[in-house]
Coordinates of C-alpha atoms in Angstrom, one line a residue:
X247 CA 131.1 75.8 165.3
X248 CA 127.7 76.8 166.4
X249 CA 125.3 74.5 168.4
X250 CA 121.5 75.3 168.0
X251 CA 119.4 74.1 170.9
X252 CA 115.9 73.8 170.0
X253 CA 113.3 75.2 172.6
X254 CA 111.0 72.3 174.2
X255 CA 107.8 72.6 175.7
X256 CA 107.7 72.7 179.7
X257 CA 106.2 69.4 179.8
X258 CA 108.5 66.7 178.1
X259 CA 106.2 63.8 176.3
X260 CA 102.9 65.1 177.3
X261 CA 100.1 68.3 177.1
X262 CA 102.1 71.7 176.5
X263 CA 101.4 74.4 178.8
X264 CA 98.6 75.7 176.4
X265 CA 96.5 72.6 176.8
X266 CA 93.3 72.8 178.4
X267 CA 91.6 69.6 179.8
X268 CA 88.4 68.6 178.7
X269 CA 86.6 69.3 182.1
X270 CA 87.7 73.0 181.9
X271 CA 86.7 73.1 178.3
X272 CA 83.5 71.8 179.4
X273 CA 83.1 74.4 182.2
X274 CA 84.1 77.2 179.8
X275 CA 81.3 76.1 177.3
X276 CA 78.5 75.9 179.9
X277 CA 79.5 79.2 181.5
X278 CA 79.3 80.6 178.0
X279 CA 76.1 79.3 177.4
X280 CA 74.7 80.3 180.6
X281 CA 75.8 83.9 179.7
X282 CA 74.3 83.8 176.4
X283 CA 71.2 82.3 177.5
X284 CA 70.7 85.3 180.4
X285 CA 71.4 87.9 177.6
X286 CA 68.9 86.3 175.3
X287 CA 66.1 85.9 178.2
X288 CA 66.9 90.0 179.1
X289 CA 66.4 90.8 175.2
X290 CA 63.2 88.9 174.9
X291 CA 61.1 91.3 176.9
X292 CA 62.7 94.3 175.3
X293 CA 62.5 93.5 171.7
X294 CA 58.9 92.1 172.4
X295 CA 57.8 95.6 174.1
X296 CA 59.6 97.4 171.1
X297 CA 57.8 95.1 168.5
X298 CA 54.4 95.9 170.0
X299 CA 54.9 99.5 170.2
X300 CA 55.7 99.9 166.7
X301 CA 53.4 97.4 165.4
X302 CA 50.7 99.1 167.0
X303 CA 51.6 102.8 167.2
X304 CA 53.3 103.5 164.2
X305 CA 50.2 104.0 162.1
X306 CA 49.2 106.9 164.0
X307 CA 52.6 108.7 164.3
X308 CA 53.4 108.5 161.1
X309 CA 50.5 111.0 160.3
X310 CA 51.9 114.8 160.2
X311 CA 48.7 115.8 162.2
X312 CA 50.1 113.8 165.3
X313 CA 53.3 116.0 165.7
X314 CA 51.4 119.2 165.2
X315 CA 47.8 119.0 166.3
X316 CA 46.2 118.4 169.7
X317 CA 43.2 116.7 171.0
X318 CA 41.4 119.9 171.5
X319 CA 37.6 119.5 170.5
X320 CA 37.9 116.0 169.7
X321 CA 36.8 113.3 172.1
X322 CA 39.1 110.7 173.3
X323 CA 36.8 108.1 171.5
X324 CA 36.8 109.7 168.1
X325 CA 39.8 109.5 165.7
X326 CA 41.8 112.5 164.7
X327 CA 43.7 114.9 166.2
X328 CA 47.4 114.8 167.7
X329 CA 49.7 114.7 170.6
X330 CA 51.5 118.0 170.3
X331 CA 49.8 119.2 173.6
X332 CA 51.4 116.1 175.5
X333 CA 54.6 116.7 173.8
X334 CA 55.2 120.0 174.6
X335 CA 53.9 119.6 178.1
X336 CA 56.5 116.5 178.6
X337 CA 59.3 118.7 177.0
X338 CA 58.6 121.7 179.2
X339 CA 58.2 119.7 182.6
X340 CA 61.4 117.9 181.9
X341 CA 63.4 120.9 180.5
X342 CA 62.5 122.9 183.9
X343 CA 63.3 120.0 186.0
X344 CA 66.6 119.4 184.4
X345 CA 67.5 123.0 184.7
X346 CA 67.2 123.0 188.3
X347 CA 68.1 119.5 189.2
X348 CA 71.4 118.6 186.9
X349 CA 73.4 121.6 188.3
X350 CA 72.0 120.6 192.1
X351 CA 73.0 117.1 191.4
X352 CA 76.4 117.5 189.8
X353 CA 77.6 120.3 192.3
X354 CA 76.5 118.0 195.3
X355 CA 78.4 115.0 193.9
X356 CA 81.3 117.2 193.5
X357 CA 81.3 118.2 197.1
X358 CA 80.9 114.6 198.1
X359 CA 83.7 113.3 196.1
X360 CA 86.1 116.0 196.1
X361 CA 85.7 118.2 199.2
X362 CA 83.8 116.0 201.9
X363 CA 86.5 113.6 202.9
X364 CA 84.2 111.5 205.0
X365 CA 82.8 114.8 207.1
X366 CA 79.7 114.8 208.8
X367 CA 78.1 117.0 206.4
X368 CA 78.9 114.6 203.5
X369 CA 77.5 111.4 205.4
X370 CA 74.3 113.6 206.1
X371 CA 73.9 114.5 202.3
X372 CA 74.8 110.9 201.2
X373 CA 72.1 109.4 203.9
X374 CA 69.3 112.3 202.8
X375 CA 70.4 111.2 198.9
X376 CA 69.8 107.6 199.9
X377 CA 66.5 108.2 201.1
X378 CA 65.3 110.5 198.3
X379 CA 66.3 107.6 195.6
X380 CA 63.6 105.4 197.2
X381 CA 60.8 108.0 197.2
X382 CA 57.8 107.2 194.9
X383 CA 56.6 109.7 192.2
X384 CA 53.4 110.0 194.1
X385 CA 54.6 110.9 197.4
X386 CA 57.1 113.4 195.7
X387 CA 53.9 114.9 194.2
X388 CA 51.9 115.1 197.4
X389 CA 55.0 116.9 199.2
X390 CA 55.1 119.7 196.5
X391 CA 51.4 119.8 196.6
X392 CA 51.4 120.4 200.2
X393 CA 54.4 122.4 200.3
X394 CA 53.8 125.0 196.8
X395 CA 50.3 124.7 196.5
X396 CA 48.6 124.5 200.2
X397 CA 51.2 126.0 202.4
X398 CA 52.7 128.8 199.7
X399 CA 49.5 129.3 197.8
X400 CA 50.9 128.9 194.4
X401 CA 48.3 127.2 191.9
X402 CA 48.4 124.1 190.1
X403 CA 50.9 124.5 187.4
X404 CA 53.5 122.7 185.0
X405 CA 56.1 124.4 187.3
X406 CA 55.0 122.4 190.3
X407 CA 55.1 119.4 188.2
X408 CA 58.8 120.2 187.6
X409 CA 59.6 120.6 191.2
X410 CA 58.4 117.1 192.0
X411 CA 60.6 115.6 189.2
X412 CA 63.6 117.8 190.6
X413 CA 63.2 115.3 193.8
X414 CA 63.2 112.4 191.6
X415 CA 66.1 113.5 189.3
X416 CA 68.6 114.7 192.0
X417 CA 69.4 111.4 193.5
X418 CA 69.9 109.6 190.0
X419 CA 72.3 112.6 189.1
X420 CA 74.1 112.6 192.3
X421 CA 74.6 108.8 192.6
X422 CA 75.9 108.4 189.0
X423 CA 77.9 111.7 189.1
X424 CA 79.6 110.7 192.4
X425 CA 80.4 107.3 190.7
X426 CA 81.9 108.4 187.6
X427 CA 84.1 111.1 189.5
X428 CA 85.4 108.5 192.0
X429 CA 86.5 106.4 188.5
X430 CA 88.8 109.3 187.6
X431 CA 92.5 108.2 188.4
X432 CA 94.0 110.1 191.5
X433 CA 96.9 110.6 189.3
X434 CA 95.3 112.7 187.0
X435 CA 94.3 115.0 189.8
X436 CA 97.8 115.1 191.4
X437 CA 99.6 116.0 188.5
X438 CA 97.6 118.8 188.1
X439 CA 98.0 119.8 191.7
X440 CA 102.1 119.3 191.0
X441 CA 101.8 122.0 188.2
X442 CA 100.1 124.5 190.3
X443 CA 96.6 124.3 189.3
X444 CA 94.0 125.2 191.8
X445 CA 91.8 122.6 193.1
X446 CA 88.5 124.0 191.3
X447 CA 90.2 124.4 188.1
X448 CA 91.5 120.8 188.2
X449 CA 87.9 119.8 189.1
X450 CA 86.6 121.9 186.2
X451 CA 89.3 121.1 183.4
X452 CA 90.3 117.7 184.3
X453 CA 87.9 115.8 186.5
X454 CA 84.8 116.8 184.8
X455 CA 85.8 116.4 181.2
X456 CA 87.4 112.8 182.0
X457 CA 84.1 111.6 183.5
X458 CA 81.8 113.6 181.2
X459 CA 80.5 110.6 179.3
X460 CA 79.2 108.8 182.1
X461 CA 77.8 111.7 183.9
X462 CA 75.9 112.4 180.7
X463 CA 74.5 108.9 180.6
X464 CA 73.6 109.2 184.2
X465 CA 71.6 112.5 183.3
X466 CA 69.8 111.0 180.5
X467 CA 68.8 107.8 182.7
X468 CA 67.2 110.6 185.1
X469 CA 65.5 112.5 182.3
X470 CA 64.2 108.9 180.9
X471 CA 62.8 108.4 184.5
X472 CA 61.0 111.2 185.0
X473 CA 59.7 111.7 181.4
X474 CA 57.6 108.5 182.0
X475 CA 56.1 110.0 185.2
X476 CA 52.2 110.7 185.2
X477 CA 51.5 110.9 189.0
X478 CA 52.9 114.1 189.6
X479 CA 51.2 115.8 186.4
X480 CA 47.8 114.3 187.4
X481 CA 48.2 115.6 190.9
X482 CA 50.0 119.1 190.5
X483 CA 48.4 120.1 187.2
X484 CA 45.8 118.2 185.8
X485 CA 45.0 117.1 182.1
X486 CA 44.4 119.2 179.1
X487 CA 43.6 118.5 175.4
X488 CA 45.3 122.0 174.3
X489 CA 48.7 123.0 173.6
X490 CA 50.0 125.3 176.8
X491 CA 53.3 126.5 176.7
X492 CA 53.2 128.4 180.2
X493 CA 54.4 126.5 182.6
X494 CA 53.4 128.8 185.5
X495 CA 49.6 128.9 184.3
X496 CA 46.8 126.8 183.3
X497 CA 46.4 123.0 182.9
X498 CA 49.4 121.1 181.0
X499 CA 49.0 117.8 179.5
X500 CA 52.3 114.9 179.3
X501 CA 52.4 111.9 177.2
X502 CA 52.1 109.6 180.3
X503 CA 49.2 111.3 181.2
X504 CA 47.5 111.4 177.9
X505 CA 48.1 107.3 177.8
X506 CA 46.4 107.5 181.2
X507 CA 43.5 109.3 179.8
X508 CA 43.1 107.2 177.0
X509 CA 43.3 104.0 179.2
X510 CA 40.3 105.6 181.1
X511 CA 38.3 106.3 177.8
X512 CA 37.7 102.6 176.6
X513 CA 38.7 100.0 174.4
X514 CA 37.8 101.7 171.0
X515 CA 40.2 101.5 168.3
X516 CA 40.8 105.2 168.1
X517 CA 41.1 105.1 171.9
X518 CA 43.8 102.2 171.6
X519 CA 45.7 103.7 168.6
X520 CA 45.9 107.1 170.4
X521 CA 47.2 105.0 173.5
X522 CA 49.8 103.2 171.5
X523 CA 51.0 106.0 169.6
X524 CA 51.6 108.1 172.7
X525 CA 53.7 105.4 174.1
X526 CA 55.7 105.2 170.9
X527 CA 56.2 108.7 170.8
X528 CA 57.6 108.7 174.4
X529 CA 60.1 106.1 173.4
X530 CA 61.2 108.0 170.2
X531 CA 61.8 111.2 172.1
X532 CA 63.7 109.5 174.9
X533 CA 65.9 107.7 172.2
X534 CA 66.6 111.0 170.2
X535 CA 67.6 112.7 173.3
X536 CA 69.9 109.9 174.4
X537 CA 71.4 109.8 171.0
X538 CA 72.0 113.5 171.1
X539 CA 73.7 113.3 174.4
X540 CA 76.0 110.6 173.5
X541 CA 77.2 112.8 170.3
X542 CA 77.7 115.6 172.6
X543 CA 79.5 113.7 175.4
X544 CA 81.8 112.2 172.7
X545 CA 82.3 115.4 171.0
X546 CA 83.5 117.3 174.3
X547 CA 84.7 114.3 176.3
X548 CA 88.5 114.0 176.7
X549 CA 90.1 111.7 174.1
X550 CA 91.9 108.8 175.2

């Protein structure tokens, strides 16, 4: 004869273990409401800014001339022309700064995480990166002006702007890459070492691909930060209304500097249209770069 025993709740005649008291439910609901409220408050200015940019700037950028023509021969207060000169200048300066700063930032972070081990050189490097991360863009521009132009005798150029942007990008790339490398589990490194793989190859084949997505995100944050800087362009190269692909000669504008020029030109409708159009163009370019970087990092990062 088989006897079947039914399982009973841990608490006889009362609430089961899964029951939640009313006070705990109320606390949970309040916390949920606070979190949602904070998220909504954070989204309001973002949505507002995007709405204003699209509403005020879309009319200008939908004109093909905006992307292909410059402001050469056109007064700021007059309608017409485009932002090609500013777009070209922004891309040239940002690409040059990225080519210099990204390798330096990544290799510095690799040294701090994988090789420094708390040594004196690592501590000094970390201290200098912390200081550099708080340097305003105008200070970086004045430093490059004093060193590159005044001391070494080179002329004002887009390359000088790129050098000042390097000073702004390096600490962001270093800090973000350092944090991403520290997130990679030590077990992956030890498993690679156990198979006889050298340390440099472990870093190149295991550590960096694992942290690639986060590293790319940090790089894009750095690029987005420097693409919006106007002080280095104003100090080190000056405004121009013509397209200039040569970063080593002549004036070279950028989208932030174009916005500044339009801001100083007055409040005529044509001026405001160009100002809002330049702002929306900058946001679109940064968004496109972010999306492209996410696609690339997703393609080449380690699949979980």
